[in-house]
PDB file of C-alpha atoms and ligand atoms in Angstrom:
ATOM      1  CA  MET A 182      -1.633   7.889 -23.684  1.00  0.00           C
ATOM      2  CA  ILE A 183      -1.578   8.714 -20.027  1.00  0.00           C
ATOM      3  CA  THR A 184      -3.211  12.035 -19.361  1.00  0.00           C
ATOM      4  CA  LYS A 185      -3.315  11.843 -15.590  1.00  0.00           C
ATOM      5  CA  THR A 186      -0.431  13.294 -13.638  1.00  0.00           C
ATOM      6  CA  PHE A 187       1.896  11.045 -11.742  1.00  0.00           C
ATOM      7  CA  LYS A 188       2.310  12.693  -8.363  1.00  0.00           C
ATOM      8  CA  GLY A 189       2.363  11.761  -4.736  1.00  0.00           C
ATOM      9  CA  GLY A 190       4.083  12.052  -1.424  1.00  0.00           C
ATOM     10  CA  CYS A 191       4.555  10.776   2.078  1.00  0.00           C
ATOM     11  CA  LEU A 192       1.937  10.128   4.735  1.00  0.00           C
ATOM     12  CA  CYS A 193       2.085  13.590   6.348  1.00  0.00           C
ATOM     13  CA  GLY A 194       2.470  15.471   3.048  1.00  0.00           C
ATOM     14  CA  ALA A 195       5.786  17.210   3.794  1.00  0.00           C
ATOM     15  CA  LEU A 196       7.732  15.300   1.113  1.00  0.00           C
ATOM     16  CA  ARG A 197       6.083  15.561  -2.299  1.00  0.00           C
ATOM     17  CA  TRP A 198       6.949  14.632  -5.872  1.00  0.00           C
ATOM     18  CA  GLU A 199       5.452  15.248  -9.285  1.00  0.00           C
ATOM     19  CA  ALA A 200       6.464  13.926 -12.691  1.00  0.00           C
ATOM     20  CA  ASP A 201       5.891  15.682 -16.017  1.00  0.00           C
ATOM     21  CA  ARG A 202       5.541  12.355 -17.860  1.00  0.00           C
ATOM     22  CA  ALA A 203       4.729   8.685 -17.357  1.00  0.00           C
ATOM     23  CA  PRO A 204       7.413   6.411 -15.869  1.00  0.00           C
ATOM     24  CA  ASP A 205       9.850   4.480 -18.068  1.00  0.00           C
ATOM     25  CA  TYR A 206       9.092   1.257 -16.227  1.00  0.00           C
ATOM     26  CA  MET A 207       6.997  -0.044 -13.350  1.00  0.00           C
ATOM     27  CA  GLY A 208       7.497  -3.161 -11.289  1.00  0.00           C
ATOM     28  CA  VAL A 209       7.695  -4.758  -7.888  1.00  0.00           C
ATOM     29  CA  CYS A 210      10.845  -5.750  -6.049  1.00  0.00           C
ATOM     30  CA  CYS A 211      10.866  -8.635  -3.572  1.00  0.00           C
ATOM     31  CA  CYS A 212      14.498  -8.315  -2.496  1.00  0.00           C
ATOM     32  CA  VAL A 213      15.342  -8.648   1.177  1.00  0.00           C
ATOM     33  CA  ASP A 214      16.328  -4.979   1.385  1.00  0.00           C
ATOM     34  CA  CYS A 215      12.976  -3.789  -0.005  1.00  0.00           C
ATOM     35  CA  ARG A 216      11.148  -6.093   2.377  1.00  0.00           C
ATOM     36  CA  LYS A 217      13.066  -4.846   5.411  1.00  0.00           C
ATOM     37  CA  ALA A 218      12.949  -1.185   4.365  1.00  0.00           C
ATOM     38  CA  SER A 219       9.198  -1.236   3.806  1.00  0.00           C
ATOM     39  CA  GLY A 220       8.106  -3.640   6.525  1.00  0.00           C
ATOM     40  CA  SER A 221       6.142  -5.371   3.767  1.00  0.00           C
ATOM     41  CA  GLY A 222       6.540  -8.192   1.259  1.00  0.00           C
ATOM     42  CA  PHE A 223       7.817  -6.072  -1.627  1.00  0.00           C
ATOM     43  CA  ILE A 224       8.204  -2.522  -2.852  1.00  0.00           C
ATOM     44  CA  PRO A 225       6.255  -1.347  -5.907  1.00  0.00           C
ATOM     45  CA  PHE A 226       8.443   1.064  -7.879  1.00  0.00           C
ATOM     46  CA  MET A 227       8.365   3.356 -10.910  1.00  0.00           C
ATOM     47  CA  GLY A 228      11.433   4.541 -12.807  1.00  0.00           C
ATOM     48  CA  PHE A 229      11.663   8.175 -13.878  1.00  0.00           C
ATOM     49  CA  PRO A 230      14.460  10.252 -15.376  1.00  0.00           C
ATOM     50  CA  ALA A 231      15.601  12.788 -12.776  1.00  0.00           C
ATOM     51  CA  ALA A 232      14.789  15.593 -15.237  1.00  0.00           C
ATOM     52  CA  ALA A 233      11.116  14.567 -15.264  1.00  0.00           C
ATOM     53  CA  LEU A 234      10.739  14.825 -11.485  1.00  0.00           C
ATOM     54  CA  THR A 235      10.103  17.720  -9.158  1.00  0.00           C
ATOM     55  CA  ILE A 236      10.728  16.703  -5.554  1.00  0.00           C
ATOM     56  CA  THR A 237       9.994  19.085  -2.704  1.00  0.00           C
ATOM     57  CA  GLY A 238      10.312  18.837   1.059  1.00  0.00           C
ATOM     58  CA  PRO A 239      12.769  17.383   3.527  1.00  0.00           C
ATOM     59  CA  THR A 240      14.232  13.898   3.140  1.00  0.00           C
ATOM     60  CA  ARG A 241      16.054  11.548   5.417  1.00  0.00           C
ATOM     61  CA  GLN A 242      18.361   9.167   3.630  1.00  0.00           C
ATOM     62  CA  TYR A 243      19.391   5.642   4.383  1.00  0.00           C
ATOM     63  CA  ARG A 244      22.220   4.020   2.430  1.00  0.00           C
ATOM     64  CA  SER A 245      22.884   0.307   2.154  1.00  0.00           C
ATOM     65  CA  PRO A 246      25.218  -1.782  -0.027  1.00  0.00           C
ATOM     66  CA  ALA A 247      23.806  -2.233  -3.545  1.00  0.00           C
ATOM     67  CA  LEU A 248      23.795  -5.578  -5.358  1.00  0.00           C
ATOM     68  CA  ARG A 249      25.983  -4.236  -8.145  1.00  0.00           C
ATOM     69  CA  GLY A 250      28.413  -2.443  -5.852  1.00  0.00           C
ATOM     70  CA  GLY A 251      28.250   1.052  -4.432  1.00  0.00           C
ATOM     71  CA  GLU A 252      25.343   2.119  -2.314  1.00  0.00           C
ATOM     72  CA  ALA A 253      21.590   2.178  -2.702  1.00  0.00           C
ATOM     73  CA  THR A 254      19.931   5.232  -1.188  1.00  0.00           C
ATOM     74  CA  ARG A 255      16.363   5.345   0.058  1.00  0.00           C
ATOM     75  CA  ASN A 256      14.680   8.641   0.866  1.00  0.00           C
ATOM     76  CA  ALA A 257      11.992   8.910   3.509  1.00  0.00           C
ATOM     77  CA  CYS A 258      10.131  11.789   5.135  1.00  0.00           C
ATOM     78  CA  PRO A 259      11.907  12.725   8.398  1.00  0.00           C
ATOM     79  CA  THR A 260       8.572  13.465  10.087  1.00  0.00           C
ATOM     80  CA  CYS A 261       6.278  10.548   9.206  1.00  0.00           C
ATOM     81  CA  ASP A 262       8.897   8.028   7.961  1.00  0.00           C
ATOM     82  CA  GLY A 263       7.004   7.453   4.728  1.00  0.00           C
ATOM     83  CA  LEU A 264       9.357   5.892   2.171  1.00  0.00           C
ATOM     84  CA  VAL A 265       9.114   7.904  -1.041  1.00  0.00           C
ATOM     85  CA  PHE A 266      11.952   7.455  -3.529  1.00  0.00           C
ATOM     86  CA  GLY A 267      15.346   5.939  -4.225  1.00  0.00           C
ATOM     87  CA  GLY A 268      18.583   7.522  -5.393  1.00  0.00           C
ATOM     88  CA  GLU A 269      20.674  10.587  -4.649  1.00  0.00           C
ATOM     89  CA  LEU A 270      18.942  13.849  -5.528  1.00  0.00           C
ATOM     90  CA  GLY A 271      21.146  16.007  -7.721  1.00  0.00           C
ATOM     91  CA  LEU A 272      23.557  13.148  -8.448  1.00  0.00           C
ATOM     92  CA  ASP A 273      21.650  10.321 -10.132  1.00  0.00           C
ATOM     93  CA  ASP A 274      20.097  10.792 -13.583  1.00  0.00           C
ATOM     94  CA  SER A 275      17.179   8.557 -12.733  1.00  0.00           C
ATOM     95  CA  HIS A 276      15.161   7.692  -9.655  1.00  0.00           C
ATOM     96  CA  THR A 277      12.837   4.984  -8.517  1.00  0.00           C
ATOM     97  CA  VAL A 278       9.705   6.367  -6.910  1.00  0.00           C
ATOM     98  CA  TYR A 279       7.813   4.024  -4.600  1.00  0.00           C
ATOM     99  CA  ALA A 280       4.338   3.525  -6.033  1.00  0.00           C
ATOM    100  CA  GLY A 281       2.661   3.375  -2.648  1.00  0.00           C
ATOM    101  CA  SER A 282       3.251   7.130  -2.469  1.00  0.00           C
ATOM    102  CA  LEU A 283       1.020   7.808  -5.512  1.00  0.00           C
ATOM    103  CA  ASP A 284      -1.988  10.035  -4.861  1.00  0.00           C
ATOM    104  CA  ASP A 285      -3.841   7.903  -7.423  1.00  0.00           C
ATOM    105  CA  PRO A 286      -2.584   4.326  -6.979  1.00  0.00           C
ATOM    106  CA  ALA A 287      -4.600   3.172 -10.015  1.00  0.00           C
ATOM    107  CA  LEU A 288      -1.902   4.737 -12.210  1.00  0.00           C
ATOM    108  CA  PHE A 289       0.500   1.967 -11.213  1.00  0.00           C
ATOM    109  CA  LYS A 290       0.658  -0.790 -13.860  1.00  0.00           C
ATOM    110  CA  PRO A 291       3.591  -3.082 -13.043  1.00  0.00           C
ATOM    111  CA  THR A 292       5.113  -5.252 -15.768  1.00  0.00           C
ATOM    112  CA  MET A 293       8.041  -6.895 -13.958  1.00  0.00           C
ATOM    113  CA  LEU A 294       8.959  -8.620 -10.733  1.00  0.00           C
ATOM    114  CA  LEU A 295      12.516  -8.338  -9.454  1.00  0.00           C
ATOM    115  CA  PHE A 296      14.194 -10.771  -7.039  1.00  0.00           C
ATOM    116  CA  GLU A 297      11.823 -13.677  -7.515  1.00  0.00           C
ATOM    117  CA  ARG A 298      14.429 -15.692  -5.610  1.00  0.00           C
ATOM    118  CA  ASP A 299      13.680 -13.686  -2.438  1.00  0.00           C
ATOM    119  CA  ARG A 300       9.888 -13.588  -2.806  1.00  0.00           C
ATOM    120  CA  PRO A 301       8.097 -15.046   0.228  1.00  0.00           C
ATOM    121  CA  ASP A 302       5.298 -17.524  -0.560  1.00  0.00           C
ATOM    122  CA  TRP A 303       2.748 -15.159   0.924  1.00  0.00           C
ATOM    123  CA  VAL A 304       3.468 -12.494  -1.673  1.00  0.00           C
ATOM    124  CA  ILE A 305       1.111 -13.342  -4.525  1.00  0.00           C
ATOM    125  CA  PRO A 306       2.147 -11.232  -7.514  1.00  0.00           C
ATOM    126  CA  PRO A 307      -0.330  -9.981 -10.119  1.00  0.00           C
ATOM    127  CA  GLU A 308      -0.566 -12.205 -13.198  1.00  0.00           C
ATOM    128  CA  GLY A 309       1.488 -11.520 -16.282  1.00  0.00           C
ATOM    129  CA  LEU A 310       4.578  -9.972 -14.711  1.00  0.00           C
ATOM    130  CA  GLU A 311       7.906 -10.768 -16.294  1.00  0.00           C
ATOM    131  CA  ARG A 312       9.847 -12.368 -13.446  1.00  0.00           C
ATOM    132  CA  PHE A 313      13.576 -11.969 -12.906  1.00  0.00           C
ATOM    133  CA  LYS A 314      15.540 -14.127 -10.501  1.00  0.00           C
ATOM    134  CA  THR A 315      17.356 -10.963  -9.407  1.00  0.00           C
ATOM    135  CA  MET A 316      17.589  -8.008 -11.812  1.00  0.00           C
ATOM    136  CA  PRO A 317      17.315  -7.728 -15.612  1.00  0.00           C
ATOM    137  CA  ASP A 318      20.765  -7.702 -17.268  1.00  0.00           C
TER     138      ASP A 318
HETATM  139 ZN1   ZN B 136       5.806  12.881   5.874  1.00  0.00          ZN
HETATM  140 ZN1   ZN B 137      14.462  -4.425  -3.842  1.00  0.00          ZN
END
C-alpha cells in the first residue's frame, strides 16, 4: 500500500497538483510529440482519475493532433514553462500527470513503455517494462 502522497508541481511552484490516491498506471512515452514537448527523450507519466486530483494555479495549454483523432492537450505553467499534466481540466475524466513534476520522484514506478517505434537509441529504458509499439489497445 502506498502511504506517501502523490503531489508535485512546476519549477516555480505556481502550478501545483495533489492526488488523494495512487495512480492507475505509470509509464514512459517515447512518441515524437512527447520528445518535442519535453525537449527530452521521453515523458514519464502517471494516470489519475480527474476526481482524484486537485490542481491549483494558472496553466497555459498547447493542443496538438492526437493519434486517435481529436486533440491532445498539454498544460504547462505560464511563468516557468514547466510541463505538468495532460488533458482538459473540467472536461476529461482522467489526466496524465508528468512524473518529473513529482515532489518525491521515488514514487514513480513505471510498468510500460509507449511508442517503442519512436524511441531513440540513446533512451535506455528501465528493465522489465511492457513495451508497446504505439499504444495498448
Ligand atoms: Zn511555474
Ligand atoms: Zn507521447
